[in-house]
Amino acid sequence: MRPPRAPFRGRCAVVTGASGGIGRSLALQLADGGADLVLVARSREALETVADEVRSRGTSATVLVADLATTDGVARVVTALADARVDVLVANAGVGSHGPFVDESPERTATQIALNCAAVTALTQAFLPGMLARGVGGVMTVASTASFQPTPGMAVYGATKAFVLSFTEALWQETRGRGVRVLALCPGPTSTGFFDAAGGGEDWLDRGRQSPDEVARVGLRAFARAGGPTVVSGAANRVTAGAHRFVPRGLMARLSALVTAGD
């Protein structure tokens, strides 16, 4: 069966981490496809800017300011949308940290786990049942090529993204044939503010970076058609992501350490 020509038209899509980077690109491209948007992030000012861009495309945009690394922030989003029809959840918000695990603060570790894992799980649990009951919509999570191998120097980040990938692929199987789409989008290095926020610097992993628009386009194209549970953005990234099938785990960890070293 061919996918519908306009799978997002008239749908309500919630995008987390929508204030910039991949989240902003996903929101704008969903708007181009006719979706109405609920934009979630911590910065009201940045969200309002994206909301204006969405509205200029002829669809509606609602701003929800929430820190999804906190249980109160997640609850705020779930409560605000309790009576809304959420057709699409794009769980994009995430954070990373660069450096040895033993040097990382417990607070930074807890934030990564809360935002990258707990928030994704809680929002999916809140909105997926309604999608299944209606037989329409779906969940896209934003994992990473870091999902496929250990990432020394970013140990917690890589582990959280491995969780996202495994969680999403399991849900894909659980929901098959029920009218919803479940997909993990796995970008490689992308030109966003992630690297500065993680502490690696602007020049870290700068070779072959994709633009947020490129990543979003790959993800939404895959999301709109009936396919597998995972899509990796970029040919070179697909090679990297598949390497774990052929390389011993110990060697994979050593090779990954060279990539994430940031020298």
PDB file of C-alpha atoms in Angstrom:
ATOM      1  CA  MET A   1       0.000   0.000   0.000  1.00  0.00           C
ATOM      2  CA  ARG A   2       1.293   3.441  -0.885  1.00  0.00           C
ATOM      3  CA  PRO A   3       1.504   6.035   1.905  1.00  0.00           C
ATOM      4  CA  PRO A   4      -1.013   8.893   1.729  1.00  0.00           C
ATOM      5  CA  ARG A   5       0.126  11.833  -0.373  1.00  0.00           C
ATOM      6  CA  ALA A   6      -0.212  14.291   2.516  1.00  0.00           C
ATOM      7  CA  PRO A   7       0.210  12.195   5.682  1.00  0.00           C
ATOM      8  CA  PHE A   8       0.607  15.211   7.983  1.00  0.00           C
ATOM      9  CA  ARG A   9      -2.108  17.499   6.629  1.00  0.00           C
ATOM     10  CA  GLY A  10      -4.608  18.370   9.326  1.00  0.00           C
ATOM     11  CA  ARG A  11      -2.709  16.390  11.967  1.00  0.00           C
ATOM     12  CA  CYS A  12      -1.615  17.741  15.331  1.00  0.00           C
ATOM     13  CA  ALA A  13       2.109  17.179  15.858  1.00  0.00           C
ATOM     14  CA  VAL A  14       3.934  17.723  19.141  1.00  0.00           C
ATOM     15  CA  VAL A  15       7.644  18.454  18.680  1.00  0.00           C
ATOM     16  CA  THR A  16       9.933  18.581  21.705  1.00  0.00           C
ATOM     17  CA  GLY A  17      13.179  20.510  21.595  1.00  0.00           C
ATOM     18  CA  ALA A  18      11.538  22.632  18.907  1.00  0.00           C
ATOM     19  CA  SER A  19      13.346  25.891  19.673  1.00  0.00           C
ATOM     20  CA  GLY A  20      16.287  25.179  17.354  1.00  0.00           C
ATOM     21  CA  GLY A  21      18.382  22.645  15.484  1.00  0.00           C
ATOM     22  CA  ILE A  22      16.769  19.440  14.262  1.00  0.00           C
ATOM     23  CA  GLY A  23      13.591  20.111  16.257  1.00  0.00           C
ATOM     24  CA  ARG A  24      13.003  23.435  14.536  1.00  0.00           C
ATOM     25  CA  SER A  25      13.590  21.874  11.111  1.00  0.00           C
ATOM     26  CA  LEU A  26      11.211  19.016  11.874  1.00  0.00           C
ATOM     27  CA  ALA A  27       8.546  21.479  13.019  1.00  0.00           C
ATOM     28  CA  LEU A  28       8.844  23.668   9.932  1.00  0.00           C
ATOM     29  CA  GLN A  29       8.811  20.722   7.538  1.00  0.00           C
ATOM     30  CA  LEU A  30       5.778  19.270   9.309  1.00  0.00           C
ATOM     31  CA  ALA A  31       4.114  22.664   8.880  1.00  0.00           C
ATOM     32  CA  ASP A  32       5.012  22.578   5.182  1.00  0.00           C
ATOM     33  CA  GLY A  33       3.179  19.248   5.093  1.00  0.00           C
ATOM     34  CA  GLY A  34       0.057  20.814   6.581  1.00  0.00           C
ATOM     35  CA  ALA A  35       0.407  19.811  10.232  1.00  0.00           C
ATOM     36  CA  ASP A  36      -0.632  21.972  13.154  1.00  0.00           C
ATOM     37  CA  LEU A  37       2.180  22.200  15.693  1.00  0.00           C
ATOM     38  CA  VAL A  38       2.611  22.113  19.435  1.00  0.00           C
ATOM     39  CA  LEU A  39       6.140  23.337  20.129  1.00  0.00           C
ATOM     40  CA  VAL A  40       7.848  22.346  23.375  1.00  0.00           C
ATOM     41  CA  ALA A  41      11.143  23.615  24.821  1.00  0.00           C
ATOM     42  CA  ARG A  42      12.495  25.686  27.708  1.00  0.00           C
ATOM     43  CA  SER A  43      12.911  29.041  25.942  1.00  0.00           C
ATOM     44  CA  ARG A  44       9.687  30.929  25.293  1.00  0.00           C
ATOM     45  CA  GLU A  45      11.423  33.545  23.157  1.00  0.00           C
ATOM     46  CA  ALA A  46      12.986  30.950  20.849  1.00  0.00           C
ATOM     47  CA  LEU A  47       9.740  28.990  20.655  1.00  0.00           C
ATOM     48  CA  GLU A  48       7.741  32.080  19.719  1.00  0.00           C
ATOM     49  CA  THR A  49      10.161  32.718  16.866  1.00  0.00           C
ATOM     50  CA  VAL A  50       9.644  29.195  15.536  1.00  0.00           C
ATOM     51  CA  ALA A  51       5.887  29.513  16.078  1.00  0.00           C
ATOM     52  CA  ASP A  52       5.821  32.621  13.887  1.00  0.00           C
ATOM     53  CA  GLU A  53       7.683  30.688  11.178  1.00  0.00           C
ATOM     54  CA  VAL A  54       5.149  27.871  11.424  1.00  0.00           C
ATOM     55  CA  ARG A  55       2.197  30.247  11.172  1.00  0.00           C
ATOM     56  CA  SER A  56       3.710  31.915   8.127  1.00  0.00           C
ATOM     57  CA  ARG A  57       3.316  28.533   6.418  1.00  0.00           C
ATOM     58  CA  GLY A  58      -0.441  28.587   6.973  1.00  0.00           C
ATOM     59  CA  THR A  59      -0.788  26.205   9.923  1.00  0.00           C
ATOM     60  CA  SER A  60      -1.268  26.801  13.630  1.00  0.00           C
ATOM     61  CA  ALA A  61       1.351  26.719  16.366  1.00  0.00           C
ATOM     62  CA  THR A  62       0.927  26.436  20.127  1.00  0.00           C
ATOM     63  CA  VAL A  63       3.869  27.107  22.446  1.00  0.00           C
ATOM     64  CA  LEU A  64       4.415  25.049  25.600  1.00  0.00           C
ATOM     65  CA  VAL A  65       7.322  26.115  27.789  1.00  0.00           C
ATOM     66  CA  ALA A  66       8.581  23.158  29.813  1.00  0.00           C
ATOM     67  CA  ASP A  67      11.829  21.660  31.056  1.00  0.00           C
ATOM     68  CA  LEU A  68      11.436  18.023  30.090  1.00  0.00           C
ATOM     69  CA  ALA A  69      14.411  17.031  32.228  1.00  0.00           C
ATOM     70  CA  THR A  70      12.071  17.437  35.199  1.00  0.00           C
ATOM     71  CA  THR A  71       9.011  15.423  36.146  1.00  0.00           C
ATOM     72  CA  ASP A  72       7.075  18.686  36.588  1.00  0.00           C
ATOM     73  CA  GLY A  73       7.975  19.746  33.039  1.00  0.00           C
ATOM     74  CA  VAL A  74       6.780  16.464  31.562  1.00  0.00           C
ATOM     75  CA  ALA A  75       3.600  16.613  33.641  1.00  0.00           C
ATOM     76  CA  ARG A  76       2.963  20.173  32.415  1.00  0.00           C
ATOM     77  CA  VAL A  77       2.969  18.998  28.791  1.00  0.00           C
ATOM     78  CA  VAL A  78       0.811  15.938  29.461  1.00  0.00           C
ATOM     79  CA  THR A  79      -1.716  17.989  31.444  1.00  0.00           C
ATOM     80  CA  ALA A  80      -1.850  20.794  28.869  1.00  0.00           C
ATOM     81  CA  LEU A  81      -2.630  18.290  26.113  1.00  0.00           C
ATOM     82  CA  ALA A  82      -4.882  15.969  28.103  1.00  0.00           C
ATOM     83  CA  ASP A  83      -7.964  16.954  26.079  1.00  0.00           C
ATOM     84  CA  ALA A  84      -6.177  17.449  22.762  1.00  0.00           C
ATOM     85  CA  ARG A  85      -5.926  15.039  19.875  1.00  0.00           C
ATOM     86  CA  VAL A  86      -2.211  14.382  19.477  1.00  0.00           C
ATOM     87  CA  ASP A  87      -1.641  12.583  16.180  1.00  0.00           C
ATOM     88  CA  VAL A  88       2.158  12.732  15.982  1.00  0.00           C
ATOM     89  CA  LEU A  89       4.758  12.879  18.731  1.00  0.00           C
ATOM     90  CA  VAL A  90       8.271  13.875  17.706  1.00  0.00           C
ATOM     91  CA  ALA A  91      10.472  13.226  20.739  1.00  0.00           C
ATOM     92  CA  ASN A  92      13.497  15.235  19.699  1.00  0.00           C
ATOM     93  CA  ALA A  93      14.664  16.994  22.878  1.00  0.00           C
ATOM     94  CA  GLY A  94      17.972  15.680  24.127  1.00  0.00           C
ATOM     95  CA  VAL A  95      21.258  16.659  25.699  1.00  0.00           C
ATOM     96  CA  GLY A  96      24.780  15.258  25.826  1.00  0.00           C
ATOM     97  CA  SER A  97      28.020  15.723  27.697  1.00  0.00           C
ATOM     98  CA  HIS A  98      31.607  15.277  26.510  1.00  0.00           C
ATOM     99  CA  GLY A  99      34.384  14.064  28.769  1.00  0.00           C
ATOM    100  CA  PRO A 100      35.324  11.158  31.052  1.00  0.00           C
ATOM    101  CA  PHE A 101      32.418   9.754  33.013  1.00  0.00           C
ATOM    102  CA  VAL A 102      34.286  10.080  36.323  1.00  0.00           C
ATOM    103  CA  ASP A 103      34.606  13.844  35.757  1.00  0.00           C
ATOM    104  CA  GLU A 104      30.908  14.351  35.036  1.00  0.00           C
ATOM    105  CA  SER A 105      28.707  15.863  37.706  1.00  0.00           C
ATOM    106  CA  PRO A 106      25.889  13.701  39.058  1.00  0.00           C
ATOM    107  CA  GLU A 107      23.478  16.474  38.080  1.00  0.00           C
ATOM    108  CA  ARG A 108      24.602  16.410  34.437  1.00  0.00           C
ATOM    109  CA  THR A 109      24.333  12.628  34.356  1.00  0.00           C
ATOM    110  CA  ALA A 110      20.834  12.722  35.839  1.00  0.00           C
ATOM    111  CA  THR A 111      19.729  15.393  33.344  1.00  0.00           C
ATOM    112  CA  GLN A 112      20.819  13.283  30.374  1.00  0.00           C
ATOM    113  CA  ILE A 113      18.973  10.226  31.641  1.00  0.00           C
ATOM    114  CA  ALA A 114      15.862  12.213  32.540  1.00  0.00           C
ATOM    115  CA  LEU A 115      15.605  14.110  29.248  1.00  0.00           C
ATOM    116  CA  ASN A 116      16.880  11.496  26.817  1.00  0.00           C
ATOM    117  CA  CYS A 117      15.153   8.472  28.353  1.00  0.00           C
ATOM    118  CA  ALA A 118      12.526   9.231  30.995  1.00  0.00           C
ATOM    119  CA  ALA A 119      10.830  12.098  29.148  1.00  0.00           C
ATOM    120  CA  VAL A 120      10.692  10.160  25.874  1.00  0.00           C
ATOM    121  CA  THR A 121       9.144   7.193  27.676  1.00  0.00           C
ATOM    122  CA  ALA A 122       6.607   9.252  29.624  1.00  0.00           C
ATOM    123  CA  LEU A 123       5.412  11.315  26.645  1.00  0.00           C
ATOM    124  CA  THR A 124       5.105   8.228  24.470  1.00  0.00           C
ATOM    125  CA  GLN A 125       3.132   6.472  27.190  1.00  0.00           C
ATOM    126  CA  ALA A 126       0.824   9.478  27.442  1.00  0.00           C
ATOM    127  CA  PHE A 127       0.064   9.924  23.741  1.00  0.00           C
ATOM    128  CA  LEU A 128       0.534   6.572  21.987  1.00  0.00           C
ATOM    129  CA  PRO A 129      -2.617   4.927  23.424  1.00  0.00           C
ATOM    130  CA  GLY A 130      -4.830   7.593  21.825  1.00  0.00           C
ATOM    131  CA  MET A 131      -3.113   7.128  18.470  1.00  0.00           C
ATOM    132  CA  LEU A 132      -3.680   3.387  18.648  1.00  0.00           C
ATOM    133  CA  ALA A 133      -7.324   3.847  19.623  1.00  0.00           C
ATOM    134  CA  ARG A 134      -7.858   6.078  16.570  1.00  0.00           C
ATOM    135  CA  GLY A 135      -5.667   3.954  14.307  1.00  0.00           C
ATOM    136  CA  VAL A 136      -3.752   6.939  12.993  1.00  0.00           C
ATOM    137  CA  GLY A 137      -0.590   8.921  13.732  1.00  0.00           C
ATOM    138  CA  GLY A 138       2.686   7.858  15.190  1.00  0.00           C
ATOM    139  CA  VAL A 139       5.807   8.476  17.246  1.00  0.00           C
ATOM    140  CA  MET A 140       9.195   9.551  15.945  1.00  0.00           C
ATOM    141  CA  THR A 141      12.087   9.515  18.373  1.00  0.00           C
ATOM    142  CA  VAL A 142      15.424  11.136  17.631  1.00  0.00           C
ATOM    143  CA  ALA A 143      18.168   8.710  18.596  1.00  0.00           C
ATOM    144  CA  SER A 144      21.698   8.957  17.138  1.00  0.00           C
ATOM    145  CA  THR A 145      24.383   7.016  15.337  1.00  0.00           C
ATOM    146  CA  ALA A 146      25.799   6.827  18.878  1.00  0.00           C
ATOM    147  CA  SER A 147      22.975   4.355  19.542  1.00  0.00           C
ATOM    148  CA  PHE A 148      24.816   1.588  17.707  1.00  0.00           C
ATOM    149  CA  GLN A 149      28.086   1.382  19.654  1.00  0.00           C
ATOM    150  CA  PRO A 150      29.624   2.411  22.972  1.00  0.00           C
ATOM    151  CA  THR A 151      30.820   6.017  23.048  1.00  0.00           C
ATOM    152  CA  PRO A 152      33.763   6.482  25.427  1.00  0.00           C
ATOM    153  CA  GLY A 153      33.995  10.154  26.304  1.00  0.00           C
ATOM    154  CA  MET A 154      30.210  10.368  25.994  1.00  0.00           C
ATOM    155  CA  ALA A 155      29.328   7.237  27.925  1.00  0.00           C
ATOM    156  CA  VAL A 156      26.002   8.356  29.347  1.00  0.00           C
ATOM    157  CA  TYR A 157      24.826  10.081  26.169  1.00  0.00           C
ATOM    158  CA  GLY A 158      25.559   7.013  24.026  1.00  0.00           C
ATOM    159  CA  ALA A 159      23.832   4.743  26.524  1.00  0.00           C
ATOM    160  CA  THR A 160      20.729   6.933  26.616  1.00  0.00           C
ATOM    161  CA  LYS A 161      20.506   6.952  22.835  1.00  0.00           C
ATOM    162  CA  ALA A 162      20.912   3.152  22.776  1.00  0.00           C
ATOM    163  CA  PHE A 163      17.902   3.076  25.100  1.00  0.00           C
ATOM    164  CA  VAL A 164      15.915   5.291  22.726  1.00  0.00           C
ATOM    165  CA  LEU A 165      16.749   3.062  19.758  1.00  0.00           C
ATOM    166  CA  SER A 166      15.871  -0.188  21.547  1.00  0.00           C
ATOM    167  CA  PHE A 167      12.686   1.287  23.019  1.00  0.00           C
ATOM    168  CA  THR A 168      11.510   2.602  19.654  1.00  0.00           C
ATOM    169  CA  GLU A 169      12.259  -0.580  17.734  1.00  0.00           C
ATOM    170  CA  ALA A 170      10.351  -2.603  20.341  1.00  0.00           C
ATOM    171  CA  LEU A 171       7.336  -0.294  20.055  1.00  0.00           C
ATOM    172  CA  TRP A 172       7.504  -0.566  16.268  1.00  0.00           C
ATOM    173  CA  GLN A 173       6.993  -4.313  16.560  1.00  0.00           C
ATOM    174  CA  GLU A 174       4.313  -4.016  19.244  1.00  0.00           C
ATOM    175  CA  THR A 175       2.232  -1.607  17.170  1.00  0.00           C
ATOM    176  CA  ARG A 176       2.606  -3.131  13.696  1.00  0.00           C
ATOM    177  CA  GLY A 177      -0.636  -3.387  11.758  1.00  0.00           C
ATOM    178  CA  ARG A 178      -2.496  -0.969  14.027  1.00  0.00           C
ATOM    179  CA  GLY A 179      -2.423   2.126  11.819  1.00  0.00           C
ATOM    180  CA  VAL A 180       0.362   4.047  13.551  1.00  0.00           C
ATOM    181  CA  ARG A 181       3.973   4.640  12.563  1.00  0.00           C
ATOM    182  CA  VAL A 182       6.893   4.281  14.973  1.00  0.00           C
ATOM    183  CA  LEU A 183      10.359   5.355  13.857  1.00  0.00           C
ATOM    184  CA  ALA A 184      13.770   6.098  15.358  1.00  0.00           C
ATOM    185  CA  LEU A 185      15.639   8.787  13.421  1.00  0.00           C
ATOM    186  CA  CYS A 186      19.397   8.386  13.901  1.00  0.00           C
ATOM    187  CA  PRO A 187      21.438  11.410  12.839  1.00  0.00           C
ATOM    188  CA  GLY A 188      25.191  11.605  12.861  1.00  0.00           C
ATOM    189  CA  PRO A 189      27.038  14.868  13.554  1.00  0.00           C
ATOM    190  CA  THR A 190      24.715  17.733  12.676  1.00  0.00           C
ATOM    191  CA  SER A 191      25.282  21.487  12.562  1.00  0.00           C
ATOM    192  CA  THR A 192      23.424  22.512  15.705  1.00  0.00           C
ATOM    193  CA  GLY A 193      24.330  23.929  19.101  1.00  0.00           C
ATOM    194  CA  PHE A 194      24.673  20.398  20.499  1.00  0.00           C
ATOM    195  CA  PHE A 195      28.471  20.315  20.376  1.00  0.00           C
ATOM    196  CA  ASP A 196      29.001  23.512  22.323  1.00  0.00           C
ATOM    197  CA  ALA A 197      26.379  22.464  24.869  1.00  0.00           C
ATOM    198  CA  ALA A 198      28.064  19.068  25.279  1.00  0.00           C
ATOM    199  CA  GLY A 199      31.423  20.725  25.912  1.00  0.00           C
ATOM    200  CA  GLY A 200      33.256  19.535  22.812  1.00  0.00           C
ATOM    201  CA  GLY A 201      33.554  22.873  21.031  1.00  0.00           C
ATOM    202  CA  GLU A 202      32.557  24.081  17.572  1.00  0.00           C
ATOM    203  CA  ASP A 203      35.289  22.176  15.723  1.00  0.00           C
ATOM    204  CA  TRP A 204      34.600  18.833  17.370  1.00  0.00           C
ATOM    205  CA  LEU A 205      33.261  16.211  14.919  1.00  0.00           C
ATOM    206  CA  ASP A 206      32.875  18.928  12.300  1.00  0.00           C
ATOM    207  CA  ARG A 207      33.797  16.814   9.269  1.00  0.00           C
ATOM    208  CA  GLY A 208      30.795  15.734   7.222  1.00  0.00           C
ATOM    209  CA  ARG A 209      28.199  17.342   9.424  1.00  0.00           C
ATOM    210  CA  GLN A 210      24.701  17.415   7.947  1.00  0.00           C
ATOM    211  CA  SER A 211      22.350  20.347   8.225  1.00  0.00           C
ATOM    212  CA  PRO A 212      19.276  20.067  10.456  1.00  0.00           C
ATOM    213  CA  ASP A 213      17.105  20.436   7.351  1.00  0.00           C
ATOM    214  CA  GLU A 214      18.758  17.421   5.725  1.00  0.00           C
ATOM    215  CA  VAL A 215      18.241  15.284   8.821  1.00  0.00           C
ATOM    216  CA  ALA A 216      14.612  16.353   9.201  1.00  0.00           C
ATOM    217  CA  ARG A 217      13.891  15.636   5.537  1.00  0.00           C
ATOM    218  CA  VAL A 218      15.258  12.092   5.820  1.00  0.00           C
ATOM    219  CA  GLY A 219      13.302  11.456   9.000  1.00  0.00           C
ATOM    220  CA  LEU A 220       9.943  12.726   7.793  1.00  0.00           C
ATOM    221  CA  ARG A 221      10.266  10.989   4.448  1.00  0.00           C
ATOM    222  CA  ALA A 222      10.851   7.677   6.226  1.00  0.00           C
ATOM    223  CA  PHE A 223       8.108   8.413   8.739  1.00  0.00           C
ATOM    224  CA  ALA A 224       5.572   9.023   5.974  1.00  0.00           C
ATOM    225  CA  ARG A 225       6.067   5.641   4.356  1.00  0.00           C
ATOM    226  CA  ALA A 226       5.587   2.146   5.730  1.00  0.00           C
ATOM    227  CA  GLY A 227       9.069   0.835   6.396  1.00  0.00           C
ATOM    228  CA  GLY A 228      11.394  -0.381   9.100  1.00  0.00           C
ATOM    229  CA  PRO A 229      11.746   0.965  12.620  1.00  0.00           C
ATOM    230  CA  THR A 230      14.966   2.915  12.068  1.00  0.00           C
ATOM    231  CA  VAL A 231      16.413   5.376   9.594  1.00  0.00           C
ATOM    232  CA  VAL A 232      19.981   6.692   9.629  1.00  0.00           C
ATOM    233  CA  SER A 233      20.525  10.056   7.986  1.00  0.00           C
ATOM    234  CA  GLY A 234      23.435  10.166   5.517  1.00  0.00           C
ATOM    235  CA  ALA A 235      25.279   7.470   3.578  1.00  0.00           C
ATOM    236  CA  ALA A 236      28.506   7.766   5.579  1.00  0.00           C
ATOM    237  CA  ASN A 237      26.537   7.589   8.807  1.00  0.00           C
ATOM    238  CA  ARG A 238      24.787   4.430   7.631  1.00  0.00           C
ATOM    239  CA  VAL A 239      28.191   2.797   7.140  1.00  0.00           C
ATOM    240  CA  THR A 240      29.287   3.870  10.625  1.00  0.00           C
ATOM    241  CA  ALA A 241      26.061   2.682  12.207  1.00  0.00           C
ATOM    242  CA  GLY A 242      26.360  -0.727  10.557  1.00  0.00           C
ATOM    243  CA  ALA A 243      29.969  -1.299  11.579  1.00  0.00           C
ATOM    244  CA  HIS A 244      29.010  -2.898  14.901  1.00  0.00           C
ATOM    245  CA  ARG A 245      27.780  -5.973  13.014  1.00  0.00           C
ATOM    246  CA  PHE A 246      31.267  -6.785  11.769  1.00  0.00           C
ATOM    247  CA  VAL A 247      33.665  -5.401  14.401  1.00  0.00           C
ATOM    248  CA  PRO A 248      34.311  -7.057  17.793  1.00  0.00           C
ATOM    249  CA  ARG A 249      32.852  -5.098  20.689  1.00  0.00           C
ATOM    250  CA  GLY A 250      36.198  -4.311  22.291  1.00  0.00           C
ATOM    251  CA  LEU A 251      37.633  -2.992  19.056  1.00  0.00           C
ATOM    252  CA  MET A 252      34.431  -1.042  18.430  1.00  0.00           C
ATOM    253  CA  ALA A 253      34.834   0.721  21.779  1.00  0.00           C
ATOM    254  CA  ARG A 254      38.455   1.618  21.013  1.00  0.00           C
ATOM    255  CA  LEU A 255      37.587   2.949  17.561  1.00  0.00           C
ATOM    256  CA  SER A 256      34.682   4.924  18.941  1.00  0.00           C
ATOM    257  CA  ALA A 257      36.969   6.493  21.547  1.00  0.00           C
ATOM    258  CA  LEU A 258      39.162   7.851  18.755  1.00  0.00           C
ATOM    259  CA  VAL A 259      36.151   9.500  17.146  1.00  0.00           C
ATOM    260  CA  THR A 260      34.718  11.037  20.313  1.00  0.00           C
ATOM    261  CA  ALA A 261      38.081  12.196  21.706  1.00  0.00           C
ATOM    262  CA  GLY A 262      37.583  15.696  20.352  1.00  0.00           C
ATOM    263  CA  ASP A 263      41.259  16.291  19.522  1.00  0.00           C
TER     264      ASP A 263
END
